[in-house]
PDB file of C-alpha atoms in Angstrom:
ATOM      1  CA  MET Z 375     -40.867 -80.326  25.533  1.00 48.00           C
ATOM      2  CA  THR Z 376     -40.539 -80.820  22.345  1.00 50.00           C
ATOM      3  CA  PHE Z 377     -38.791 -78.505  19.635  1.00 44.00           C
ATOM      4  CA  ILE Z 378     -42.555 -77.963  18.240  1.00 48.00           C
ATOM      5  CA  ALA Z 379     -43.905 -76.875  21.414  1.00 43.00           C
ATOM      6  CA  LEU Z 380     -40.643 -74.264  22.230  1.00 40.00           C
ATOM      7  CA  PHE Z 381     -41.207 -72.909  18.999  1.00 40.00           C
ATOM      8  CA  ILE Z 382     -45.152 -72.090  19.505  1.00 42.00           C
ATOM      9  CA  ALA Z 383     -44.220 -71.083  22.955  1.00 43.00           C
ATOM     10  CA  GLY Z 384     -41.842 -68.721  21.609  1.00 44.00           C
ATOM     11  CA  ILE Z 385     -44.252 -67.281  18.657  1.00 42.00           C
ATOM     12  CA  LEU Z 386     -46.835 -66.808  21.350  1.00 42.00           C
ATOM     13  CA  GLY Z 387     -44.377 -64.997  23.877  1.00 44.00           C
ATOM     14  CA  ALA Z 388     -43.281 -62.725  20.867  1.00 42.00           C
ATOM     15  CA  ALA Z 389     -46.655 -61.736  19.979  1.00 41.00           C
ATOM     16  CA  ASP Z 390     -47.466 -60.890  23.584  1.00 41.00           C
ATOM     17  CA  GLU Z 391     -44.423 -58.482  23.743  1.00 40.00           C
ATOM     18  CA  ALA Z 392     -45.774 -57.080  19.918  1.00 42.00           C
ATOM     19  CA  SER Z 393     -49.059 -56.462  21.428  1.00 41.00           C
ATOM     20  CA  SER Z 394     -48.275 -54.607  24.719  1.00 45.00           C
ATOM     21  CA  ALA Z 395     -48.553 -50.666  24.302  1.00 51.00           C
ATOM     22  CA  VAL Z 396     -45.564 -48.075  24.457  1.00 58.00           C
ATOM     23  CA  PRO Z 397     -46.022 -46.275  27.649  1.00 71.00           C
ATOM     24  CA  CYS Z 398     -46.438 -42.423  27.752  1.00 82.00           C
ATOM     25  CA  ASP Z 399     -45.173 -40.138  30.192  1.00 80.00           C
ATOM     26  CA  ASP Z 400     -48.344 -38.769  31.893  1.00 78.00           C
ATOM     27  CA  SER Z 401     -46.591 -36.027  33.576  1.00 76.00           C
ATOM     28  CA  LEU Z 402     -45.513 -34.701  30.504  1.00 74.00           C
ATOM     29  CA  GLU Z 403     -47.914 -31.291  30.259  1.00 73.00           C
ATOM     30  CA  ASN Z 404     -46.728 -29.049  28.114  1.00 74.00           C
ATOM     31  CA  ARG Z 405     -47.258 -29.038  24.479  1.00 86.00           C
ATOM     32  CA  VAL Z 406     -45.004 -28.094  21.862  1.00 92.00           C
ATOM     33  CA  PRO Z 407     -46.447 -26.318  18.931  1.00 94.00           C
ATOM     34  CA  LEU Z 408     -45.848 -28.493  15.657  1.00 94.00           C
ATOM     35  CA  ILE Z 409     -44.166 -25.218  14.075  1.00 93.00           C
ATOM     36  CA  GLN Z 410     -41.384 -25.512  16.843  1.00 93.00           C
ATOM     37  CA  LEU Z 411     -40.817 -29.194  15.835  1.00 92.00           C
ATOM     38  CA  VAL Z 412     -40.937 -27.912  12.000  1.00 90.00           C
ATOM     39  CA  ALA Z 413     -38.580 -24.927  12.705  1.00 91.00           C
ATOM     40  CA  ASN Z 414     -36.145 -26.418  15.156  1.00 92.00           C
ATOM     41  CA  PRO Z 415     -36.138 -30.345  14.739  1.00 91.00           C
ATOM     42  CA  GLU Z 416     -32.719 -30.761  16.273  1.00 91.00           C
ATOM     43  CA  LYS Z 417     -33.648 -29.089  19.324  1.00 93.00           C
ATOM     44  CA  TRP Z 418     -36.264 -31.547  20.054  1.00 93.00           C
ATOM     45  CA  ASP Z 419     -34.648 -34.371  18.780  1.00 92.00           C
ATOM     46  CA  GLY Z 420     -34.864 -37.488  21.058  1.00 92.00           C
ATOM     47  CA  LYS Z 421     -37.446 -35.801  23.529  1.00 93.00           C
ATOM     48  CA  GLU Z 422     -40.891 -36.956  24.325  1.00 93.00           C
ATOM     49  CA  VAL Z 423     -43.282 -34.071  22.842  1.00 94.00           C
ATOM     50  CA  ARG Z 424     -46.995 -33.763  22.829  1.00 94.00           C
ATOM     51  CA  VAL Z 425     -48.138 -31.918  19.689  1.00 95.00           C
ATOM     52  CA  VAL Z 426     -51.608 -30.840  18.073  1.00 95.00           C
ATOM     53  CA  GLY Z 427     -51.874 -31.313  14.360  1.00 95.00           C
ATOM     54  CA  TYR Z 428     -54.047 -32.255  11.313  1.00 96.00           C
ATOM     55  CA  ALA Z 429     -53.372 -36.104  11.063  1.00 96.00           C
ATOM     56  CA  ARG Z 430     -53.285 -38.110   7.693  1.00 94.00           C
ATOM     57  CA  PHE Z 431     -52.843 -41.804   7.897  1.00 91.00           C
ATOM     58  CA  GLU Z 432     -52.313 -43.243   4.541  1.00 88.00           C
ATOM     59  CA  TYR Z 433     -49.803 -45.883   3.180  1.00 82.00           C
ATOM     60  CA  GLU Z 434     -46.310 -44.754   3.812  1.00 79.00           C
ATOM     61  CA  GLY Z 435     -47.305 -41.363   4.418  1.00 85.00           C
ATOM     62  CA  ASP Z 436     -48.684 -41.301   8.349  1.00 91.00           C
ATOM     63  CA  ALA Z 437     -47.973 -37.478   9.127  1.00 93.00           C
ATOM     64  CA  LEU Z 438     -49.096 -34.765  11.121  1.00 95.00           C
ATOM     65  CA  TYR Z 439     -49.719 -31.331   9.172  1.00 95.00           C
ATOM     66  CA  LEU Z 440     -50.039 -27.779  10.638  1.00 94.00           C
ATOM     67  CA  ALA Z 441     -53.517 -27.660   9.193  1.00 93.00           C
ATOM     68  CA  GLU Z 442     -55.836 -29.284   6.502  1.00 94.00           C
ATOM     69  CA  ASN Z 443     -54.954 -27.170   3.849  1.00 94.00           C
ATOM     70  CA  GLU Z 444     -51.124 -27.972   4.359  1.00 92.00           C
ATOM     71  CA  TYR Z 445     -52.020 -31.701   3.408  1.00 92.00           C
ATOM     72  CA  LEU Z 446     -54.283 -30.781   0.568  1.00 93.00           C
ATOM     73  CA  LEU Z 447     -51.498 -28.726  -0.932  1.00 92.00           C
ATOM     74  CA  GLY Z 448     -48.722 -31.228  -0.264  1.00 86.00           C
ATOM     75  CA  LEU Z 449     -46.602 -29.143   2.043  1.00 85.00           C
ATOM     76  CA  SER Z 450     -44.838 -32.211   3.446  1.00 82.00           C
ATOM     77  CA  GLU Z 451     -41.735 -30.143   4.648  1.00 83.00           C
ATOM     78  CA  SER Z 452     -43.802 -28.386   7.300  1.00 84.00           C
ATOM     79  CA  SER Z 453     -45.431 -31.753   8.456  1.00 91.00           C
ATOM     80  CA  ILE Z 454     -43.994 -34.629  10.984  1.00 93.00           C
ATOM     81  CA  GLY Z 455     -44.171 -38.017  10.158  1.00 92.00           C
ATOM     82  CA  ILE Z 456     -46.120 -40.251  12.720  1.00 93.00           C
ATOM     83  CA  TYR Z 457     -44.923 -43.925  13.439  1.00 90.00           C
ATOM     84  CA  VAL Z 458     -47.912 -45.917  14.728  1.00 87.00           C
ATOM     85  CA  PRO Z 459     -46.652 -49.315  15.674  1.00 82.00           C
ATOM     86  CA  TYR Z 460     -48.940 -51.906  13.836  1.00 75.00           C
ATOM     87  CA  VAL Z 461     -49.338 -55.576  13.759  1.00 62.00           C
ATOM     88  CA  GLU Z 462     -50.832 -57.599  10.851  1.00 63.00           C
ATOM     89  CA  TYR Z 463     -53.961 -56.309   8.681  1.00 65.00           C
ATOM     90  CA  GLY Z 464     -53.191 -52.644   9.623  1.00 65.00           C
ATOM     91  CA  LYS Z 465     -54.315 -52.883  13.403  1.00 69.00           C
ATOM     92  CA  PRO Z 466     -52.586 -50.664  15.724  1.00 68.00           C
ATOM     93  CA  VAL Z 467     -50.527 -52.600  18.354  1.00 74.00           C
ATOM     94  CA  ASP Z 468     -52.683 -50.409  20.998  1.00 80.00           C
ATOM     95  CA  ALA Z 469     -56.206 -50.366  20.637  1.00 78.00           C
ATOM     96  CA  SER Z 470     -56.614 -46.709  21.920  1.00 81.00           C
ATOM     97  CA  LEU Z 471     -54.194 -45.627  18.698  1.00 87.00           C
ATOM     98  CA  ASP Z 472     -57.322 -45.735  16.185  1.00 88.00           C
ATOM     99  CA  THR Z 473     -56.141 -44.225  12.907  1.00 89.00           C
ATOM    100  CA  LYS Z 474     -58.972 -44.860  11.260  1.00 89.00           C
ATOM    101  CA  ALA Z 475     -60.974 -42.843  13.525  1.00 91.00           C
ATOM    102  CA  ASN Z 476     -58.627 -40.325  13.915  1.00 93.00           C
ATOM    103  CA  ASP Z 477     -57.625 -39.779  10.175  1.00 94.00           C
ATOM    104  CA  ARG Z 478     -58.314 -36.316   9.057  1.00 95.00           C
ATOM    105  CA  GLN Z 479     -59.097 -35.038  12.225  1.00 95.00           C
ATOM    106  CA  LEU Z 480     -57.221 -32.495  14.571  1.00 95.00           C
ATOM    107  CA  VAL Z 481     -55.319 -34.641  17.081  1.00 96.00           C
ATOM    108  CA  GLU Z 482     -52.996 -34.603  19.963  1.00 95.00           C
ATOM    109  CA  VAL Z 483     -50.000 -37.021  19.292  1.00 95.00           C
ATOM    110  CA  GLN Z 484     -47.423 -38.239  22.042  1.00 94.00           C
ATOM    111  CA  GLY Z 485     -44.105 -39.879  21.511  1.00 93.00           C
ATOM    112  CA  VAL Z 486     -40.482 -39.378  21.198  1.00 93.00           C
ATOM    113  CA  PHE Z 487     -39.594 -36.922  18.339  1.00 93.00           C
ATOM    114  CA  ARG Z 488     -36.566 -37.756  16.108  1.00 91.00           C
ATOM    115  CA  ALA Z 489     -35.399 -35.181  13.432  1.00 89.00           C
ATOM    116  CA  HIS Z 490     -34.863 -36.159   9.799  1.00 79.00           C
ATOM    117  CA  LYS Z 491     -31.136 -36.618   9.603  1.00 68.00           C
ATOM    118  CA  ASP Z 492     -29.720 -38.389   6.433  1.00 59.00           C
ATOM    119  CA  GLY Z 493     -32.573 -40.986   6.047  1.00 52.00           C
ATOM    120  CA  ALA Z 494     -31.902 -42.193   9.720  1.00 51.00           C
ATOM    121  CA  ILE Z 495     -35.361 -42.681  10.779  1.00 49.00           C
ATOM    122  CA  ARG Z 496     -38.144 -44.677   9.597  1.00 49.00           C
ATOM    123  CA  THR Z 497     -40.101 -42.380   7.550  1.00 48.00           C
ATOM    124  CA  VAL Z 498     -40.350 -40.902   4.002  1.00 51.00           C
ATOM    125  CA  GLY Z 499     -37.563 -38.241   3.624  1.00 57.00           C
ATOM    126  CA  ALA Z 500     -39.967 -35.446   2.702  1.00 67.00           C
ATOM    127  CA  PHE Z 501     -41.036 -35.067   6.448  1.00 82.00           C
ATOM    128  CA  THR Z 502     -38.894 -32.515   9.009  1.00 84.00           C
ATOM    129  CA  GLY Z 503     -38.855 -35.246  11.158  1.00 90.00           C
ATOM    130  CA  GLN Z 504     -41.281 -38.131  13.221  1.00 92.00           C
ATOM    131  CA  ILE Z 505     -42.704 -38.707  16.377  1.00 93.00           C
ATOM    132  CA  GLY Z 506     -42.932 -42.256  17.577  1.00 89.00           C
ATOM    133  CA  PRO Z 507     -43.670 -44.829  18.391  1.00 90.00           C
ATOM    134  CA  VAL Z 508     -46.579 -42.951  19.412  1.00 91.00           C
ATOM    135  CA  CYS Z 509     -48.048 -43.526  22.604  1.00 90.00           C
ATOM    136  CA  ARG Z 510     -51.244 -41.130  22.698  1.00 91.00           C
ATOM    137  CA  LEU Z 511     -53.341 -40.633  19.772  1.00 93.00           C
ATOM    138  CA  GLU Z 512     -56.376 -38.905  20.585  1.00 93.00           C
ATOM    139  CA  ARG Z 513     -58.929 -36.210  18.991  1.00 94.00           C
ATOM    140  CA  TRP Z 514     -58.325 -32.906  19.685  1.00 91.00           C
ATOM    141  CA  GLU Z 515     -61.576 -31.046  20.605  1.00 84.00           C
ATOM    142  CA  PHE Z 516     -62.212 -27.400  20.361  1.00 76.00           C
ATOM    143  CA  ARG Z 517     -63.062 -25.472  23.422  1.00 70.00           C
ATOM    144  CA  ALA Z 518     -66.467 -24.820  23.901  1.00 67.00           C
ATOM    145  CA  GLU Z 519     -67.298 -20.902  24.572  1.00 66.00           C
TER     146      GLU Z 519
END
């Protein structure tokens, strides 16, 4: 193979790796209340969690809030950053992680939680921590009674 052919094969292989979804632990049944992550971030640091909250996806500010008014009031200290792995042009690596359809909605998010420690996570420092890379992003439906 020529150098160019090897180079192109390497790029295509890297693209295949980048497009693979992050697997979720489907045996994880219990949801962690978002307020628990905010109040006790060290307890959940490094653990995979499922949590429900109000999602806002915006430039350098993807986050999960306790409620819509927490976002509207700018209360980022009681919110969690969300890391959705993106590829070019803002498309998520996994098509099921549809940030546009889930923006400004109550959602269920699953991923590994990292507490904010001296800027050691990939998020804006205003958040208590970050969940990601996200492996589940689904609209949370209200119970029909």
